[in-house]
PDB file of C-alpha atoms and ligand atoms in Angstrom:
ATOM      1  CA  MET A   1     128.207 110.108 113.787  1.00  0.00           C
ATOM      2  CA  PRO A   2     126.556 113.264 112.127  1.00  0.00           C
ATOM      3  CA  GLN A   3     126.347 116.008 114.977  1.00  0.00           C
ATOM      4  CA  ASN A   4     122.428 116.159 115.094  1.00  0.00           C
ATOM      5  CA  LEU A   5     122.422 112.215 115.673  1.00  0.00           C
ATOM      6  CA  ASN A   6     124.615 112.723 118.649  1.00  0.00           C
ATOM      7  CA  MET A   7     121.153 113.139 120.777  1.00  0.00           C
ATOM      8  CA  PHE A   8     120.439 109.586 120.174  1.00  0.00           C
ATOM      9  CA  SER A   9     123.720 108.138 121.413  1.00  0.00           C
ATOM     10  CA  LEU A  10     123.631 106.283 124.583  1.00  0.00           C
ATOM     11  CA  GLU A  11     127.421 106.383 125.194  1.00  0.00           C
ATOM     12  CA  GLY A  12     128.442 106.422 128.721  1.00  0.00           C
ATOM     13  CA  LYS A  13     125.123 105.325 130.001  1.00  0.00           C
ATOM     14  CA  THR A  14     124.124 102.187 131.842  1.00  0.00           C
ATOM     15  CA  ALA A  15     120.773 100.437 131.000  1.00  0.00           C
ATOM     16  CA  LEU A  16     119.188  97.650 132.959  1.00  0.00           C
ATOM     17  CA  VAL A  17     116.641  95.643 130.944  1.00  0.00           C
ATOM     18  CA  THR A  18     114.471  93.005 132.420  1.00  0.00           C
ATOM     19  CA  GLY A  19     113.848  89.563 130.702  1.00  0.00           C
ATOM     20  CA  ALA A  20     116.949  89.976 128.813  1.00  0.00           C
ATOM     21  CA  ASN A  21     117.390  86.406 127.806  1.00  0.00           C
ATOM     22  CA  THR A  22     114.856  86.119 124.863  1.00  0.00           C
ATOM     23  CA  GLY A  23     112.741  88.117 122.545  1.00  0.00           C
ATOM     24  CA  LEU A  24     112.117  91.774 122.855  1.00  0.00           C
ATOM     25  CA  GLY A  25     114.436  92.415 125.971  1.00  0.00           C
ATOM     26  CA  GLN A  26     117.186  90.538 123.991  1.00  0.00           C
ATOM     27  CA  GLY A  27     116.725  92.776 121.139  1.00  0.00           C
ATOM     28  CA  ILE A  28     116.682  95.929 123.363  1.00  0.00           C
ATOM     29  CA  CYS A  29     119.906  94.854 125.118  1.00  0.00           C
ATOM     30  CA  ALA A  30     121.794  94.451 121.723  1.00  0.00           C
ATOM     31  CA  ALA A  31     120.490  97.650 120.340  1.00  0.00           C
ATOM     32  CA  TYR A  32     121.381  99.615 123.408  1.00  0.00           C
ATOM     33  CA  ALA A  33     124.969  98.075 123.458  1.00  0.00           C
ATOM     34  CA  GLY A  34     125.029  98.994 119.745  1.00  0.00           C
ATOM     35  CA  ALA A  35     124.069 102.688 120.722  1.00  0.00           C
ATOM     36  CA  GLY A  36     127.097 102.694 123.374  1.00  0.00           C
ATOM     37  CA  ALA A  37     125.449 101.811 126.583  1.00  0.00           C
ATOM     38  CA  ASN A  38     126.636  99.334 129.254  1.00  0.00           C
ATOM     39  CA  VAL A  39     123.910  96.815 129.425  1.00  0.00           C
ATOM     40  CA  ILE A  40     122.583  94.853 132.675  1.00  0.00           C
ATOM     41  CA  GLY A  41     120.368  92.113 131.700  1.00  0.00           C
ATOM     42  CA  VAL A  42     117.985  90.720 134.399  1.00  0.00           C
ATOM     43  CA  ALA A  43     116.484  87.220 133.838  1.00  0.00           C
ATOM     44  CA  ARG A  44     115.865  84.102 135.748  1.00  0.00           C
ATOM     45  CA  ARG A  45     118.013  82.050 133.310  1.00  0.00           C
ATOM     46  CA  SER A  46     121.321  82.661 131.515  1.00  0.00           C
ATOM     47  CA  CYS A  47     121.458  85.446 129.058  1.00  0.00           C
ATOM     48  CA  GLN A  48     124.372  83.809 127.253  1.00  0.00           C
ATOM     49  CA  GLU A  49     122.925  84.303 123.671  1.00  0.00           C
ATOM     50  CA  THR A  50     122.407  87.975 124.518  1.00  0.00           C
ATOM     51  CA  ALA A  51     125.866  88.320 125.875  1.00  0.00           C
ATOM     52  CA  ASP A  52     127.390  86.600 122.694  1.00  0.00           C
ATOM     53  CA  LYS A  53     125.419  88.942 120.758  1.00  0.00           C
ATOM     54  CA  ILE A  54     126.764  91.987 122.321  1.00  0.00           C
ATOM     55  CA  THR A  55     130.359  90.645 122.614  1.00  0.00           C
ATOM     56  CA  ALA A  56     130.246  90.182 118.974  1.00  0.00           C
ATOM     57  CA  ILE A  57     129.682  94.153 118.471  1.00  0.00           C
ATOM     58  CA  GLY A  58     132.405  95.060 121.172  1.00  0.00           C
ATOM     59  CA  GLY A  59     129.679  96.064 123.692  1.00  0.00           C
ATOM     60  CA  ASN A  60     129.487  95.791 127.557  1.00  0.00           C
ATOM     61  CA  PHE A  61     127.085  93.372 128.944  1.00  0.00           C
ATOM     62  CA  THR A  62     126.360  92.056 132.585  1.00  0.00           C
ATOM     63  CA  GLU A  63     124.027  89.479 133.468  1.00  0.00           C
ATOM     64  CA  LEU A  64     122.097  89.383 136.741  1.00  0.00           C
ATOM     65  CA  ILE A  65     120.131  86.210 137.746  1.00  0.00           C
ATOM     66  CA  ALA A  66     116.773  87.037 139.421  1.00  0.00           C
ATOM     67  CA  ASP A  67     113.353  85.809 139.599  1.00  0.00           C
ATOM     68  CA  LEU A  68     111.019  88.891 139.256  1.00  0.00           C
ATOM     69  CA  SER A  69     107.947  87.265 140.192  1.00  0.00           C
ATOM     70  CA  ASP A  70     108.877  88.230 143.951  1.00  0.00           C
ATOM     71  CA  ILE A  71     109.268  91.871 144.852  1.00  0.00           C
ATOM     72  CA  ASN A  72     111.803  91.110 147.520  1.00  0.00           C
ATOM     73  CA  VAL A  73     114.603  90.765 144.908  1.00  0.00           C
ATOM     74  CA  ILE A  74     114.382  94.352 144.459  1.00  0.00           C
ATOM     75  CA  PRO A  75     117.186  95.446 146.828  1.00  0.00           C
ATOM     76  CA  HIS A  76     119.688  92.814 145.451  1.00  0.00           C
ATOM     77  CA  ILE A  77     118.919  93.821 141.867  1.00  0.00           C
ATOM     78  CA  VAL A  78     119.471  97.604 142.809  1.00  0.00           C
ATOM     79  CA  GLU A  79     122.712  96.582 144.698  1.00  0.00           C
ATOM     80  CA  GLU A  80     124.126  94.365 142.121  1.00  0.00           C
ATOM     81  CA  ALA A  81     123.340  96.656 139.269  1.00  0.00           C
ATOM     82  CA  GLY A  82     125.396  99.529 141.007  1.00  0.00           C
ATOM     83  CA  LYS A  83     128.417  97.391 141.303  1.00  0.00           C
ATOM     84  CA  ALA A  84     128.545  96.459 137.547  1.00  0.00           C
ATOM     85  CA  TYR A  85     129.016  99.996 135.939  1.00  0.00           C
ATOM     86  CA  GLY A  86     128.015 102.552 138.804  1.00  0.00           C
ATOM     87  CA  ARG A  87     124.945 104.401 138.124  1.00  0.00           C
ATOM     88  CA  VAL A  88     122.023 103.051 136.238  1.00  0.00           C
ATOM     89  CA  ASP A  89     120.604 105.522 133.885  1.00  0.00           C
ATOM     90  CA  ILE A  90     117.796 103.843 132.018  1.00  0.00           C
ATOM     91  CA  LEU A  91     115.485 101.108 133.363  1.00  0.00           C
ATOM     92  CA  VAL A  92     113.330  98.979 130.811  1.00  0.00           C
ATOM     93  CA  ASN A  93     110.589  96.932 132.424  1.00  0.00           C
ATOM     94  CA  ASN A  94     110.159  94.375 129.771  1.00  0.00           C
ATOM     95  CA  ALA A  95     109.940  91.146 131.662  1.00  0.00           C
ATOM     96  CA  GLY A  96     106.082  89.932 131.217  1.00  0.00           C
ATOM     97  CA  ILE A  97     104.018  86.720 131.107  1.00  0.00           C
ATOM     98  CA  ILE A  98     100.675  85.762 129.428  1.00  0.00           C
ATOM     99  CA  LYS A  99      98.425  83.138 130.434  1.00  0.00           C
ATOM    100  CA  ARG A 100      95.566  82.151 127.883  1.00  0.00           C
ATOM    101  CA  CYS A 101      92.430  80.826 129.345  1.00  0.00           C
ATOM    102  CA  ASP A 102      88.586  81.752 129.287  1.00  0.00           C
ATOM    103  CA  ALA A 103      87.693  84.316 131.604  1.00  0.00           C
ATOM    104  CA  VAL A 104      85.250  81.943 133.614  1.00  0.00           C
ATOM    105  CA  ASP A 105      88.265  79.595 134.223  1.00  0.00           C
ATOM    106  CA  VAL A 106      91.223  81.997 135.351  1.00  0.00           C
ATOM    107  CA  THR A 107      92.407  80.867 138.736  1.00  0.00           C
ATOM    108  CA  MET A 108      93.757  83.112 141.387  1.00  0.00           C
ATOM    109  CA  GLU A 109      97.349  81.673 141.157  1.00  0.00           C
ATOM    110  CA  ASP A 110      97.565  82.493 137.529  1.00  0.00           C
ATOM    111  CA  TRP A 111      96.098  85.964 137.985  1.00  0.00           C
ATOM    112  CA  ASP A 112      98.541  86.735 140.815  1.00  0.00           C
ATOM    113  CA  ALA A 113     101.602  85.557 138.727  1.00  0.00           C
ATOM    114  CA  VAL A 114     100.624  87.867 135.814  1.00  0.00           C
ATOM    115  CA  ILE A 115      99.765  90.837 137.851  1.00  0.00           C
ATOM    116  CA  ASN A 116     102.821  90.431 140.236  1.00  0.00           C
ATOM    117  CA  LEU A 117     105.233  90.284 137.379  1.00  0.00           C
ATOM    118  CA  ASN A 118     103.638  92.582 134.709  1.00  0.00           C
ATOM    119  CA  GLU A 119     102.410  95.163 136.939  1.00  0.00           C
ATOM    120  CA  LYS A 120     103.573  95.075 140.706  1.00  0.00           C
ATOM    121  CA  MET A 121     107.108  94.489 139.797  1.00  0.00           C
ATOM    122  CA  VAL A 122     106.977  97.496 137.246  1.00  0.00           C
ATOM    123  CA  PHE A 123     105.958  99.715 139.719  1.00  0.00           C
ATOM    124  CA  PHE A 124     108.287  98.755 142.436  1.00  0.00           C
ATOM    125  CA  LEU A 125     111.272  98.315 140.327  1.00  0.00           C
ATOM    126  CA  SER A 126     110.553 101.897 138.944  1.00  0.00           C
ATOM    127  CA  GLN A 127     110.158 103.289 142.520  1.00  0.00           C
ATOM    128  CA  ALA A 128     113.437 101.724 143.677  1.00  0.00           C
ATOM    129  CA  PHE A 129     115.507 103.366 140.728  1.00  0.00           C
ATOM    130  CA  ALA A 130     113.520 106.585 140.887  1.00  0.00           C
ATOM    131  CA  LYS A 131     114.291 107.048 144.478  1.00  0.00           C
ATOM    132  CA  GLY A 132     117.901 107.320 143.734  1.00  0.00           C
ATOM    133  CA  TRP A 133     117.438 109.400 140.842  1.00  0.00           C
ATOM    134  CA  ALA A 134     115.351 112.063 142.424  1.00  0.00           C
ATOM    135  CA  ALA A 135     118.105 111.932 145.171  1.00  0.00           C
ATOM    136  CA  ASP A 136     121.006 112.711 143.182  1.00  0.00           C
ATOM    137  CA  ASN A 137     119.341 115.008 140.921  1.00  0.00           C
ATOM    138  CA  LYS A 138     120.693 113.414 137.635  1.00  0.00           C
ATOM    139  CA  GLY A 139     117.727 112.317 135.948  1.00  0.00           C
ATOM    140  CA  GLY A 140     116.773 108.893 134.505  1.00  0.00           C
ATOM    141  CA  LYS A 141     114.701 107.062 131.847  1.00  0.00           C
ATOM    142  CA  ILE A 142     112.185 104.422 132.501  1.00  0.00           C
ATOM    143  CA  ILE A 143     110.689 102.523 129.620  1.00  0.00           C
ATOM    144  CA  ASN A 144     107.693 100.154 130.208  1.00  0.00           C
ATOM    145  CA  ILE A 145     106.689  97.486 127.605  1.00  0.00           C
ATOM    146  CA  ALA A 146     102.914  97.725 127.266  1.00  0.00           C
ATOM    147  CA  SER A 147     100.917  96.220 124.781  1.00  0.00           C
ATOM    148  CA  MET A 148      98.031  96.526 122.142  1.00  0.00           C
ATOM    149  CA  LEU A 149      95.957  95.192 125.280  1.00  0.00           C
ATOM    150  CA  SER A 150      96.623  98.374 126.936  1.00  0.00           C
ATOM    151  CA  TYR A 151      94.080  99.731 124.385  1.00  0.00           C
ATOM    152  CA  GLN A 152      91.975  96.993 123.685  1.00  0.00           C
ATOM    153  CA  GLY A 153      90.373  93.868 125.614  1.00  0.00           C
ATOM    154  CA  GLY A 154      91.816  90.897 123.925  1.00  0.00           C
ATOM    155  CA  ILE A 155      90.607  87.491 123.856  1.00  0.00           C
ATOM    156  CA  ARG A 156      91.208  84.743 126.762  1.00  0.00           C
ATOM    157  CA  VAL A 157      93.652  86.849 128.357  1.00  0.00           C
ATOM    158  CA  PRO A 158      91.939  89.040 131.193  1.00  0.00           C
ATOM    159  CA  SER A 159      94.852  88.934 133.528  1.00  0.00           C
ATOM    160  CA  TYR A 160      97.346  90.088 131.039  1.00  0.00           C
ATOM    161  CA  THR A 161      94.739  92.931 129.705  1.00  0.00           C
ATOM    162  CA  ALA A 162      94.441  94.160 133.028  1.00  0.00           C
ATOM    163  CA  SER A 163      98.115  94.208 133.845  1.00  0.00           C
ATOM    164  CA  LYS A 164      99.078  95.945 130.631  1.00  0.00           C
ATOM    165  CA  SER A 165      96.437  98.453 130.590  1.00  0.00           C
ATOM    166  CA  ALA A 166      97.938  99.076 134.208  1.00  0.00           C
ATOM    167  CA  VAL A 167     101.224  99.804 132.641  1.00  0.00           C
ATOM    168  CA  MET A 168      99.921 102.486 130.329  1.00  0.00           C
ATOM    169  CA  GLY A 169      98.175 103.953 133.378  1.00  0.00           C
ATOM    170  CA  LEU A 170     101.074 103.739 135.533  1.00  0.00           C
ATOM    171  CA  THR A 171     103.297 105.254 132.761  1.00  0.00           C
ATOM    172  CA  ARG A 172     101.185 108.427 133.026  1.00  0.00           C
ATOM    173  CA  ALA A 173     101.078 108.430 136.667  1.00  0.00           C
ATOM    174  CA  LEU A 174     104.587 108.051 137.412  1.00  0.00           C
ATOM    175  CA  ALA A 175     105.382 110.646 134.715  1.00  0.00           C
ATOM    176  CA  ASN A 176     103.134 113.212 136.321  1.00  0.00           C
ATOM    177  CA  GLU A 177     105.129 112.803 139.674  1.00  0.00           C
ATOM    178  CA  TRP A 178     108.701 112.367 138.325  1.00  0.00           C
ATOM    179  CA  ALA A 179     109.039 114.590 135.168  1.00  0.00           C
ATOM    180  CA  ARG A 180     110.190 117.288 137.742  1.00  0.00           C
ATOM    181  CA  TYR A 181     113.226 115.277 138.597  1.00  0.00           C
ATOM    182  CA  ASN A 182     114.243 114.973 134.953  1.00  0.00           C
ATOM    183  CA  ILE A 183     113.095 111.472 134.801  1.00  0.00           C
ATOM    184  CA  ASN A 184     111.442 110.319 131.387  1.00  0.00           C
ATOM    185  CA  VAL A 185     108.613 107.683 132.178  1.00  0.00           C
ATOM    186  CA  ASN A 186     107.352 106.347 128.723  1.00  0.00           C
ATOM    187  CA  ALA A 187     106.142 103.176 127.355  1.00  0.00           C
ATOM    188  CA  ILE A 188     106.401 101.235 124.096  1.00  0.00           C
ATOM    189  CA  ALA A 189     103.175  99.121 122.998  1.00  0.00           C
ATOM    190  CA  PRO A 190     104.381  96.493 120.664  1.00  0.00           C
ATOM    191  CA  GLY A 191     101.926  95.070 118.104  1.00  0.00           C
ATOM    192  CA  TYR A 192     101.916  91.233 117.508  1.00  0.00           C
ATOM    193  CA  MET A 193     105.624  90.196 117.605  1.00  0.00           C
ATOM    194  CA  ALA A 194     107.261  86.947 116.700  1.00  0.00           C
ATOM    195  CA  THR A 195     108.448  85.927 120.067  1.00  0.00           C
ATOM    196  CA  ASN A 196     107.736  83.045 122.662  1.00  0.00           C
ATOM    197  CA  ASN A 197     104.746  85.428 123.948  1.00  0.00           C
ATOM    198  CA  THR A 198     103.020  84.657 120.755  1.00  0.00           C
ATOM    199  CA  GLN A 199     104.020  81.259 120.068  1.00  0.00           C
ATOM    200  CA  ASN A 200     100.681  79.660 120.874  1.00  0.00           C
ATOM    201  CA  LEU A 201      98.783  82.321 118.626  1.00  0.00           C
ATOM    202  CA  ARG A 202     101.145  81.908 115.782  1.00  0.00           C
ATOM    203  CA  SER A 203     100.860  78.069 115.882  1.00  0.00           C
ATOM    204  CA  ASP A 204      97.027  78.308 115.788  1.00  0.00           C
ATOM    205  CA  GLU A 205      96.639  78.825 111.972  1.00  0.00           C
ATOM    206  CA  GLN A 206      93.007  80.491 112.170  1.00  0.00           C
ATOM    207  CA  ARG A 207      94.091  82.961 115.119  1.00  0.00           C
ATOM    208  CA  SER A 208      97.287  83.593 113.043  1.00  0.00           C
ATOM    209  CA  ASP A 209      95.611  84.261 109.699  1.00  0.00           C
ATOM    210  CA  GLU A 210      93.007  86.673 111.686  1.00  0.00           C
ATOM    211  CA  ILE A 211      95.830  88.439 113.233  1.00  0.00           C
ATOM    212  CA  LEU A 212      98.035  88.919 110.035  1.00  0.00           C
ATOM    213  CA  SER A 213      95.085  90.105 107.843  1.00  0.00           C
ATOM    214  CA  ARG A 214      94.414  92.845 110.450  1.00  0.00           C
ATOM    215  CA  ILE A 215      98.092  94.264 110.484  1.00  0.00           C
ATOM    216  CA  PRO A 216      98.436  97.058 107.883  1.00  0.00           C
ATOM    217  CA  ALA A 217     102.106  96.067 107.585  1.00  0.00           C
ATOM    218  CA  GLY A 218     101.065  92.599 106.671  1.00  0.00           C
ATOM    219  CA  ARG A 219     103.574  90.758 108.839  1.00  0.00           C
ATOM    220  CA  TRP A 220     104.505  89.854 112.411  1.00  0.00           C
ATOM    221  CA  GLY A 221     106.938  92.363 113.918  1.00  0.00           C
ATOM    222  CA  THR A 222     110.274  91.357 115.292  1.00  0.00           C
ATOM    223  CA  PRO A 223     112.507  92.287 118.195  1.00  0.00           C
ATOM    224  CA  GLU A 224     114.355  94.726 115.902  1.00  0.00           C
ATOM    225  CA  ASP A 225     111.435  96.315 114.883  1.00  0.00           C
ATOM    226  CA  ILE A 226     111.106  98.061 118.462  1.00  0.00           C
ATOM    227  CA  THR A 227     114.838  98.864 118.913  1.00  0.00           C
ATOM    228  CA  GLY A 228     114.202 102.374 117.146  1.00  0.00           C
ATOM    229  CA  ALA A 229     111.742 103.297 119.668  1.00  0.00           C
ATOM    230  CA  ALA A 230     113.515 102.096 122.627  1.00  0.00           C
ATOM    231  CA  ILE A 231     116.655 103.926 121.654  1.00  0.00           C
ATOM    232  CA  PHE A 232     114.848 107.218 121.125  1.00  0.00           C
ATOM    233  CA  LEU A 233     113.112 107.133 124.579  1.00  0.00           C
ATOM    234  CA  ALA A 234     116.281 106.128 126.213  1.00  0.00           C
ATOM    235  CA  SER A 235     118.219 109.087 124.563  1.00  0.00           C
ATOM    236  CA  ASP A 236     118.639 112.877 125.211  1.00  0.00           C
ATOM    237  CA  ALA A 237     116.285 113.122 122.082  1.00  0.00           C
ATOM    238  CA  ALA A 238     113.384 112.113 124.427  1.00  0.00           C
ATOM    239  CA  ALA A 239     114.132 114.749 126.969  1.00  0.00           C
ATOM    240  CA  TYR A 240     110.703 116.412 126.903  1.00  0.00           C
ATOM    241  CA  VAL A 241     108.587 113.237 126.141  1.00  0.00           C
ATOM    242  CA  HIS A 242     106.793 112.311 129.305  1.00  0.00           C
ATOM    243  CA  GLY A 243     103.995 109.604 130.095  1.00  0.00           C
ATOM    244  CA  PHE A 244     103.439 108.606 126.552  1.00  0.00           C
ATOM    245  CA  THR A 245     102.972 105.030 125.126  1.00  0.00           C
ATOM    246  CA  LEU A 246     104.467 104.671 121.654  1.00  0.00           C
ATOM    247  CA  ALA A 247     102.812 101.957 119.666  1.00  0.00           C
ATOM    248  CA  VAL A 248     105.057  99.987 117.269  1.00  0.00           C
ATOM    249  CA  ASP A 249     102.514  97.770 115.663  1.00  0.00           C
ATOM    250  CA  GLY A 250     102.703  97.739 112.011  1.00  0.00           C
ATOM    251  CA  GLY A 251      99.629  99.673 111.980  1.00  0.00           C
ATOM    252  CA  TRP A 252      97.405  97.571 114.205  1.00  0.00           C
ATOM    253  CA  LEU A 253      95.678 100.627 116.147  1.00  0.00           C
ATOM    254  CA  ALA A 254      95.183 102.415 112.939  1.00  0.00           C
ATOM    255  CA  ARG A 255      92.670 100.038 111.825  1.00  0.00           C
TER     256      ARG A 255
HETATM  257  P1  NAD B   1     109.247  86.406 126.064  1.00  0.00           P
HETATM  258  O1  NAD B   1     108.271  85.395 126.396  1.00  0.00           O
HETATM  259  O2  NAD B   1     110.523  85.909 124.798  1.00  0.00           O
HETATM  260  O3  NAD B   1     109.989  87.446 127.039  1.00  0.00           O
HETATM  261  C1  NAD B   1     109.636  87.329 128.418  1.00  0.00           C
HETATM  262  C2  NAD B   1     110.799  87.697 129.055  1.00  0.00           C
HETATM  263  O4  NAD B   1     110.408  87.742 130.517  1.00  0.00           O
HETATM  264  C3  NAD B   1     111.682  86.490 129.018  1.00  0.00           C
HETATM  265  O5  NAD B   1     113.049  86.939 128.971  1.00  0.00           O
HETATM  266  C4  NAD B   1     111.386  85.720 130.313  1.00  0.00           C
HETATM  267  O6  NAD B   1     112.584  85.004 130.840  1.00  0.00           O
HETATM  268  C5  NAD B   1     111.208  87.015 131.272  1.00  0.00           C
HETATM  269  N1  NAD B   1     110.398  86.381 132.476  1.00  0.00           N
HETATM  270  C6  NAD B   1     109.177  85.853 132.686  1.00  0.00           C
HETATM  271  N2  NAD B   1     109.104  85.691 133.991  1.00  0.00           N
HETATM  272  C7  NAD B   1     109.990  86.156 134.526  1.00  0.00           C
HETATM  273  C8  NAD B   1     110.592  86.165 135.953  1.00  0.00           C
HETATM  274  N3  NAD B   1     109.681  85.541 137.086  1.00  0.00           N
HETATM  275  N4  NAD B   1     111.514  86.715 136.288  1.00  0.00           N
HETATM  276  C9  NAD B   1     112.471  87.327 135.467  1.00  0.00           C
HETATM  277  N5  NAD B   1     112.122  87.108 134.042  1.00  0.00           N
HETATM  278  C10 NAD B   1     110.933  86.715 133.851  1.00  0.00           C
HETATM  279  O7  NAD B   1     108.404  87.340 125.136  1.00  0.00           O
HETATM  280  P2  NAD B   1     108.558  88.825 124.533  1.00  0.00           P
HETATM  281  O8  NAD B   1     107.399  89.159 123.473  1.00  0.00           O
HETATM  282  O9  NAD B   1     109.916  89.009 124.251  1.00  0.00           O
HETATM  283  O10 NAD B   1     107.951  89.538 125.847  1.00  0.00           O
HETATM  284  C11 NAD B   1     108.791  91.024 126.332  1.00  0.00           C
HETATM  285  C12 NAD B   1     107.692  91.737 126.771  1.00  0.00           C
HETATM  286  O11 NAD B   1     106.914  92.227 125.853  1.00  0.00           O
HETATM  287  C13 NAD B   1     106.603  91.382 127.828  1.00  0.00           C
HETATM  288  O12 NAD B   1     106.233  92.351 128.838  1.00  0.00           O
HETATM  289  C14 NAD B   1     105.360  90.966 126.798  1.00  0.00           C
HETATM  290  O13 NAD B   1     104.318  91.302 127.552  1.00  0.00           O
HETATM  291  C15 NAD B   1     105.506  92.172 125.900  1.00  0.00           C
HETATM  292  N6  NAD B   1     104.890  92.024 124.610  1.00  0.00           N
HETATM  293  C16 NAD B   1     105.138  91.088 123.806  1.00  0.00           C
HETATM  294  C17 NAD B   1     104.266  91.232 122.700  1.00  0.00           C
HETATM  295  C18 NAD B   1     104.424  90.253 121.449  1.00  0.00           C
HETATM  296  O14 NAD B   1     103.637  90.260 120.367  1.00  0.00           O
HETATM  297  N7  NAD B   1     105.545  89.402 121.456  1.00  0.00           N
HETATM  298  C19 NAD B   1     103.209  92.458 122.357  1.00  0.00           C
HETATM  299  C20 NAD B   1     103.075  93.168 123.420  1.00  0.00           C
HETATM  300  C21 NAD B   1     103.711  93.263 124.441  1.00  0.00           C
END
């Protein structure tokens, strides 16, 4: 690797990525392994497909099955992650759900499900790792997955908008407190990406056309599209980047 690119290497680091079995989380896991990191993938279900992708490139991957809708799983995650490769250096809060429904019909159950995973878990899992990082003084990286709905209201997804707006706010709030410990807290705001999350939108021809015609790049994003930003924010190259949400959106926010 050319010397000036070494700052992007994740060699010798360990990354824990939530929601590792599909979509953007799977893409980030594979990219981190390719950049040299040991990767721990947290998911409710088997991450075999992710594991296969990483094995194919000679990387290290450990799966950790946990249901992130309940914050009581956090001590188990921290303990198991420590057993896998020793210290975790990078946390990617990627797992998230979306519930589409007119605002007048949203149930408390659906509201809580979205907020618990997309917002409460992001905060308390970050807190759990940051406690250890502040104590051992070796720093750490937190990368939260935000959304276009961290900036905009969206349509028929009020709980999701609330949670992703909170993710951008938390990214700033935690950076303010933890930058002094060499902990970089940043976020990536993906635009409209072709994953399970947008399956319903993409199969609604009218909404799909409306969205596509508004994206300057003229296409849906892919998991690979966010991997450059994810590697950058996890690497030494981002040492002085704190509290920022980087949009990877094909130009959506520029419109
Ligand atoms: P996805 O549905 O494929 O991924 C969501 C992941 O979260 C899955 O791996 C799923 O297993 C995991 N997950 C859900 N509930 C869980 C639980 N209770 N416990 C453990 N894991 C759980 O969709 P995606 O697009 O890859 O979503 C990844 C992240 O990106 C989410 O936070 C999503 O909100 C965000 N995002 C996606 C888009 C997009 O256009 N696809 C845009 C902006 C933000």
